[in-house]
mmCIF file with all atom_site columns, C-alpha atoms in Angstrom:
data_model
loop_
_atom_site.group_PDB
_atom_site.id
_atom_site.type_symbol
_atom_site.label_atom_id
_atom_site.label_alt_id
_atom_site.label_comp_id
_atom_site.label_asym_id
_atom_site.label_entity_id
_atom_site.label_seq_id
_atom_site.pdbx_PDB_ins_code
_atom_site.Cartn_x
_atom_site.Cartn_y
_atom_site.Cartn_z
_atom_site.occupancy
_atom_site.B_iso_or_equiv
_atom_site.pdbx_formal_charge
_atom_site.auth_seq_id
_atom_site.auth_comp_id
_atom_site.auth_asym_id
_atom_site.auth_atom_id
_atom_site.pdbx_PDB_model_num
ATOM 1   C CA . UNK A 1 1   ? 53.823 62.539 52.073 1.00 75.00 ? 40  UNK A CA 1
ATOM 2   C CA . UNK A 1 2   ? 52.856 59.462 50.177 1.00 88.00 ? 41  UNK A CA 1
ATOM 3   C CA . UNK A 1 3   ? 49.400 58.694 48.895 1.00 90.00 ? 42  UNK A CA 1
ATOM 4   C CA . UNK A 1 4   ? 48.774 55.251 51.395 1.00 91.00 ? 43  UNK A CA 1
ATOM 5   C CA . UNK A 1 5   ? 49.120 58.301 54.083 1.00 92.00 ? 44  UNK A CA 1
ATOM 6   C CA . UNK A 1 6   ? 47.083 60.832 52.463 1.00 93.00 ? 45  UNK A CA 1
ATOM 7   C CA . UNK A 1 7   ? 44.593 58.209 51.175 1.00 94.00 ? 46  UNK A CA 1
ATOM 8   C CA . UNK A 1 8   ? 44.349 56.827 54.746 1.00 94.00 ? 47  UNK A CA 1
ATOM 9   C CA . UNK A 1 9   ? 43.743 60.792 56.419 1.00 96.00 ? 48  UNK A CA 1
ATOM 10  C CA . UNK A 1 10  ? 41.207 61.471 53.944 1.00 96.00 ? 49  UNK A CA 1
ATOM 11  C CA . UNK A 1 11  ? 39.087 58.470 54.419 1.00 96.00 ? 50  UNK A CA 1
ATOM 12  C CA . UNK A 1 12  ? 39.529 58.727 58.255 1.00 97.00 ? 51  UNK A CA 1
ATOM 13  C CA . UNK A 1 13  ? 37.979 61.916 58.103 1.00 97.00 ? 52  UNK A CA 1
ATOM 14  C CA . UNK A 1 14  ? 35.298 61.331 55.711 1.00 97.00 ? 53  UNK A CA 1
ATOM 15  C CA . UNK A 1 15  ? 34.637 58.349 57.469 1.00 97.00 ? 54  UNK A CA 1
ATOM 16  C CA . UNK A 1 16  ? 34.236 60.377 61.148 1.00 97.00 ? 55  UNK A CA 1
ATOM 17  C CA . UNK A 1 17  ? 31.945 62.954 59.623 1.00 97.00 ? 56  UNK A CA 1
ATOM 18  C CA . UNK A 1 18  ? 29.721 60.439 57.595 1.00 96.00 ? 57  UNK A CA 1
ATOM 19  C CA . UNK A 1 19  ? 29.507 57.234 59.264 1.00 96.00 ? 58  UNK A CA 1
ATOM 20  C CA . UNK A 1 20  ? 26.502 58.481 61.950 1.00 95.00 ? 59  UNK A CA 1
ATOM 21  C CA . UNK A 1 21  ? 24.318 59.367 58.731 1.00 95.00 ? 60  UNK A CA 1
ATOM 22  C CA . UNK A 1 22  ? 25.192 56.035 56.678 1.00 95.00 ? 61  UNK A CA 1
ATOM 23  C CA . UNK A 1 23  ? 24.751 54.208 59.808 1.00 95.00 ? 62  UNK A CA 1
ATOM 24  C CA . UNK A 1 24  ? 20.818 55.206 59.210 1.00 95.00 ? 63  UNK A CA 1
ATOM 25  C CA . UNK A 1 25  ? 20.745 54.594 55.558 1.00 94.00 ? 64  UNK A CA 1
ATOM 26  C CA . UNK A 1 26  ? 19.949 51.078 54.118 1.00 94.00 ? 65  UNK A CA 1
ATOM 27  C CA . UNK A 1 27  ? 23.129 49.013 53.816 1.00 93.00 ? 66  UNK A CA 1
ATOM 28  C CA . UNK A 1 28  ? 22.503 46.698 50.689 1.00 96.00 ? 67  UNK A CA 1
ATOM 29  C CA . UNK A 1 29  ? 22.172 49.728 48.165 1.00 93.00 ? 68  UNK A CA 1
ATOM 30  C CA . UNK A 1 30  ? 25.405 51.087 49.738 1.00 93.00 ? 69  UNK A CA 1
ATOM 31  C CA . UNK A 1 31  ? 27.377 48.176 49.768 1.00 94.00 ? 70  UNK A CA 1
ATOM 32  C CA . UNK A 1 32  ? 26.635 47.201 45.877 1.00 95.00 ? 71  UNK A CA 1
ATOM 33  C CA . UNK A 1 33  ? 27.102 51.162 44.688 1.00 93.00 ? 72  UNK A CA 1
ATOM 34  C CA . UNK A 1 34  ? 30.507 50.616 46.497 1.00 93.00 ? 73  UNK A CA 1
ATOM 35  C CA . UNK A 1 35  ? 30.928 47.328 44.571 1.00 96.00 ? 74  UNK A CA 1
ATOM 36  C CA . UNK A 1 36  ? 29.706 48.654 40.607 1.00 97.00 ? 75  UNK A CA 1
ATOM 37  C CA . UNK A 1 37  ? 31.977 51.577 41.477 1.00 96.00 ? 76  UNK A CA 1
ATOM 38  C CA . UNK A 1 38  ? 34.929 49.588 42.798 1.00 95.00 ? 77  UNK A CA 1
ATOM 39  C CA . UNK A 1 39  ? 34.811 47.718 39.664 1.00 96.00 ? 78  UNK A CA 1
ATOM 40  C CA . UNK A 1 40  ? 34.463 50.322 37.249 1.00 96.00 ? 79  UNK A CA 1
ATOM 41  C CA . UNK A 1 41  ? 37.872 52.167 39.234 1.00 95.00 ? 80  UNK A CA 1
ATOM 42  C CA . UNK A 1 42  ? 39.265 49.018 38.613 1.00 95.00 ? 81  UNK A CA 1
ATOM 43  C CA . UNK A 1 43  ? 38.162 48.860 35.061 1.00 96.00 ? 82  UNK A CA 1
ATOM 44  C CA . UNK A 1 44  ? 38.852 52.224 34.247 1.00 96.00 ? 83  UNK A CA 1
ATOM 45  C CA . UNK A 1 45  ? 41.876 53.182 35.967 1.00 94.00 ? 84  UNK A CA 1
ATOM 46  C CA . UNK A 1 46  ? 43.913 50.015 34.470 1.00 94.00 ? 85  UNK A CA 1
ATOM 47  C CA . UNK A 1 47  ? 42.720 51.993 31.088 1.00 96.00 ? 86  UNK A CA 1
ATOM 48  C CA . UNK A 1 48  ? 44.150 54.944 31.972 1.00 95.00 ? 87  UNK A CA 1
ATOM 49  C CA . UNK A 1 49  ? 47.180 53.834 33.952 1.00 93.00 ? 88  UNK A CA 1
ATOM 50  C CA . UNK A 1 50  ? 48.448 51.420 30.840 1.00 92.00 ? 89  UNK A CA 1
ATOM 51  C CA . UNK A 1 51  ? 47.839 54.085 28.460 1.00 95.00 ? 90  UNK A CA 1
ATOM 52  C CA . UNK A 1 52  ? 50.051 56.162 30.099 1.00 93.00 ? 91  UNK A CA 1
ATOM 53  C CA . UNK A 1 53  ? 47.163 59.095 30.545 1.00 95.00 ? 92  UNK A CA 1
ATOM 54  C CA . UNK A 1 54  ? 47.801 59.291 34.700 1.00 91.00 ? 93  UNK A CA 1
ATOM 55  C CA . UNK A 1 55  ? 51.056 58.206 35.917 1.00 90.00 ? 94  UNK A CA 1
ATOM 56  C CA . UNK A 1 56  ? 52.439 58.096 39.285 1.00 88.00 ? 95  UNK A CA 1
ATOM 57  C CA . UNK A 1 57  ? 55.741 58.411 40.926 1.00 89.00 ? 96  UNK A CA 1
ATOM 58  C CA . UNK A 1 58  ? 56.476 54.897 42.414 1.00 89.00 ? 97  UNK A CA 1
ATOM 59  C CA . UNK A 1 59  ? 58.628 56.553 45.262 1.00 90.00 ? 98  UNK A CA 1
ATOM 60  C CA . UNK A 1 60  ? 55.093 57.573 46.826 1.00 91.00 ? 99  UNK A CA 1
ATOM 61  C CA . UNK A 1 61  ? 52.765 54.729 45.956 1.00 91.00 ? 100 UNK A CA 1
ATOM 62  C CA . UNK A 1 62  ? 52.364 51.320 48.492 1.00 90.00 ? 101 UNK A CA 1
ATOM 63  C CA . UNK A 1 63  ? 54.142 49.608 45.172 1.00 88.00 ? 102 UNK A CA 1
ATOM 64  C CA . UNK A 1 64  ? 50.762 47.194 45.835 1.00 92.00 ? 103 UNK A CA 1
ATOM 65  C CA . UNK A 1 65  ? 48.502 47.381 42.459 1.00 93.00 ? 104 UNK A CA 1
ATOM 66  C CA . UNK A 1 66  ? 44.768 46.197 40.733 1.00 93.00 ? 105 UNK A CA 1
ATOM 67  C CA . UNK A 1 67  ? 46.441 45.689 37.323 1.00 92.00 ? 106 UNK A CA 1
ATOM 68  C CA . UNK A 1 68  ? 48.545 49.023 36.773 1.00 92.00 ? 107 UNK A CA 1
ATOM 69  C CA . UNK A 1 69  ? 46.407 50.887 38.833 1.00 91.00 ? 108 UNK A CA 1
ATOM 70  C CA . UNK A 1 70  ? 47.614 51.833 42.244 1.00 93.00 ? 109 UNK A CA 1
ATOM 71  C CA . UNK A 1 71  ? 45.704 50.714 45.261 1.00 92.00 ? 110 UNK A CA 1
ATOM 72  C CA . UNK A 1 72  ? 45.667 54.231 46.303 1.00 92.00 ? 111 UNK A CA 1
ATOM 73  C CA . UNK A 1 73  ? 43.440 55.181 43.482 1.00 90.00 ? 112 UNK A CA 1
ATOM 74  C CA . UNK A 1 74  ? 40.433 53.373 45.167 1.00 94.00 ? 113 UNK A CA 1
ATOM 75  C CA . UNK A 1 75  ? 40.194 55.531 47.863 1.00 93.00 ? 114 UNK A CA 1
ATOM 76  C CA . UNK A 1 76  ? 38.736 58.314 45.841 1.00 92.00 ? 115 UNK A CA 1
ATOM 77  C CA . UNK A 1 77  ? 35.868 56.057 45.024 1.00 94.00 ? 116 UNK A CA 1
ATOM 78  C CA . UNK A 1 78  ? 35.136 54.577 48.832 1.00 95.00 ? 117 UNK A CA 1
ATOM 79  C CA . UNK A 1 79  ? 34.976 58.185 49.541 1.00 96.00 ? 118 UNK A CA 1
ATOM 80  C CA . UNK A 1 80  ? 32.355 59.143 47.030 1.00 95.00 ? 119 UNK A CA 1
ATOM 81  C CA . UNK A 1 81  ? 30.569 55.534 48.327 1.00 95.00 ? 120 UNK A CA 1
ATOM 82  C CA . UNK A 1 82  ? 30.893 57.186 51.517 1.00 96.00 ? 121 UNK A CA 1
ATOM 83  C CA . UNK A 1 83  ? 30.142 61.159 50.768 1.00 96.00 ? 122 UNK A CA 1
ATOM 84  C CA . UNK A 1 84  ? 27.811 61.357 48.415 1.00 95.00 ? 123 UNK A CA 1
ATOM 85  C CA . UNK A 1 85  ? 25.135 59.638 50.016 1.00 95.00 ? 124 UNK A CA 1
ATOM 86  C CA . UNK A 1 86  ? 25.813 61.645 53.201 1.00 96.00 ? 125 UNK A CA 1
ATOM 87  C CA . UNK A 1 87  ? 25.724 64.850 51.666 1.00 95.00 ? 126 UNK A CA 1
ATOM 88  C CA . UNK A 1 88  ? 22.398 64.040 49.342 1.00 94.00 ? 127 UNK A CA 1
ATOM 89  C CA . UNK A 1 89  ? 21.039 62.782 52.651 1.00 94.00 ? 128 UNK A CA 1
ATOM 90  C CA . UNK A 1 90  ? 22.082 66.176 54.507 1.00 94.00 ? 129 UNK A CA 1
ATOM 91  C CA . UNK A 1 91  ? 21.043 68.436 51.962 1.00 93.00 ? 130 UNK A CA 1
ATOM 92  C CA . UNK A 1 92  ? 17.391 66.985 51.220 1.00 88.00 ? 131 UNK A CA 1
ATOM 93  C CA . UNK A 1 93  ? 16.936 67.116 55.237 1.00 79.00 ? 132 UNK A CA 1
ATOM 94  C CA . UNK A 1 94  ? 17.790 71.008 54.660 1.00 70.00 ? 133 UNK A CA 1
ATOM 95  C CA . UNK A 1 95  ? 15.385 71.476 51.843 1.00 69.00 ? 134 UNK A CA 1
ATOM 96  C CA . UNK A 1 96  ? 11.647 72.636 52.885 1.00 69.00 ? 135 UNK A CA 1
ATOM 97  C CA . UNK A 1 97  ? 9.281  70.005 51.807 1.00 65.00 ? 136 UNK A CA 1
ATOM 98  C CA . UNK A 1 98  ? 6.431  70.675 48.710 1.00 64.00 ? 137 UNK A CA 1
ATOM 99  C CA . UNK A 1 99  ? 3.765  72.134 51.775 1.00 58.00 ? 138 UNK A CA 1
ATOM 100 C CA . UNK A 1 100 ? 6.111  74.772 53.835 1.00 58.00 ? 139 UNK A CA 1
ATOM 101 C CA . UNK A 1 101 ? 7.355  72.411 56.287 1.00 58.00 ? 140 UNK A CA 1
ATOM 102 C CA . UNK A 1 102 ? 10.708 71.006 56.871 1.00 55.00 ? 141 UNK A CA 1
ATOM 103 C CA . UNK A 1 103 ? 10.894 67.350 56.350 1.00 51.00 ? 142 UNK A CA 1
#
């Protein structure tokens, strides 16, 4: 299995479990957490690629990169855009508020 495929499974299902909850949330903070974090993958991962810290095997990579790093790589962070504000969402809907009723 290459990572395009794996990448691509992943997000889909993030995506169908999330999406109805970020679909409620405001959109701009969303959209420019995706951005600062799709900059600093960027950033980061060409850092760690070049140095030779992560490497990966160019028989399952798209061959398409952001510098040295792999497209692939950014799918871990539009998943955390997409997850973590779902699950803080979820989880402080599941936490009784301060005067013993649930929010």
């Amino acid at each position: 299995m290459t990572y395009v495929v794996l990448s691509v499974a992943v997000l889909a299902l993030i995506a169908a479990v999330t999406v109805p909850t970020l679909r409620r949330l405001p959109h701009r903070p969303l959209l420019l957490t995706g951005l600062a974090l799709i900059v600093l993958t960027a950033v980061f991962d060409n850092v760690i690629v070049g140095l030779g810290i992560v490497a990966y095997d160019d028989a399952l990579i798209s061959g398409i990169r952001v510098g040295s790093a792999p497209v692939e790589d950014f799918s871990y962070t539009l998943g955390a855009v997409m997850l973590v504000p779902a699950l803080w969402t979820w989880l402080d809907r599941a936490t009784p508020s301060e005067d013993g009723h649930d929010a």
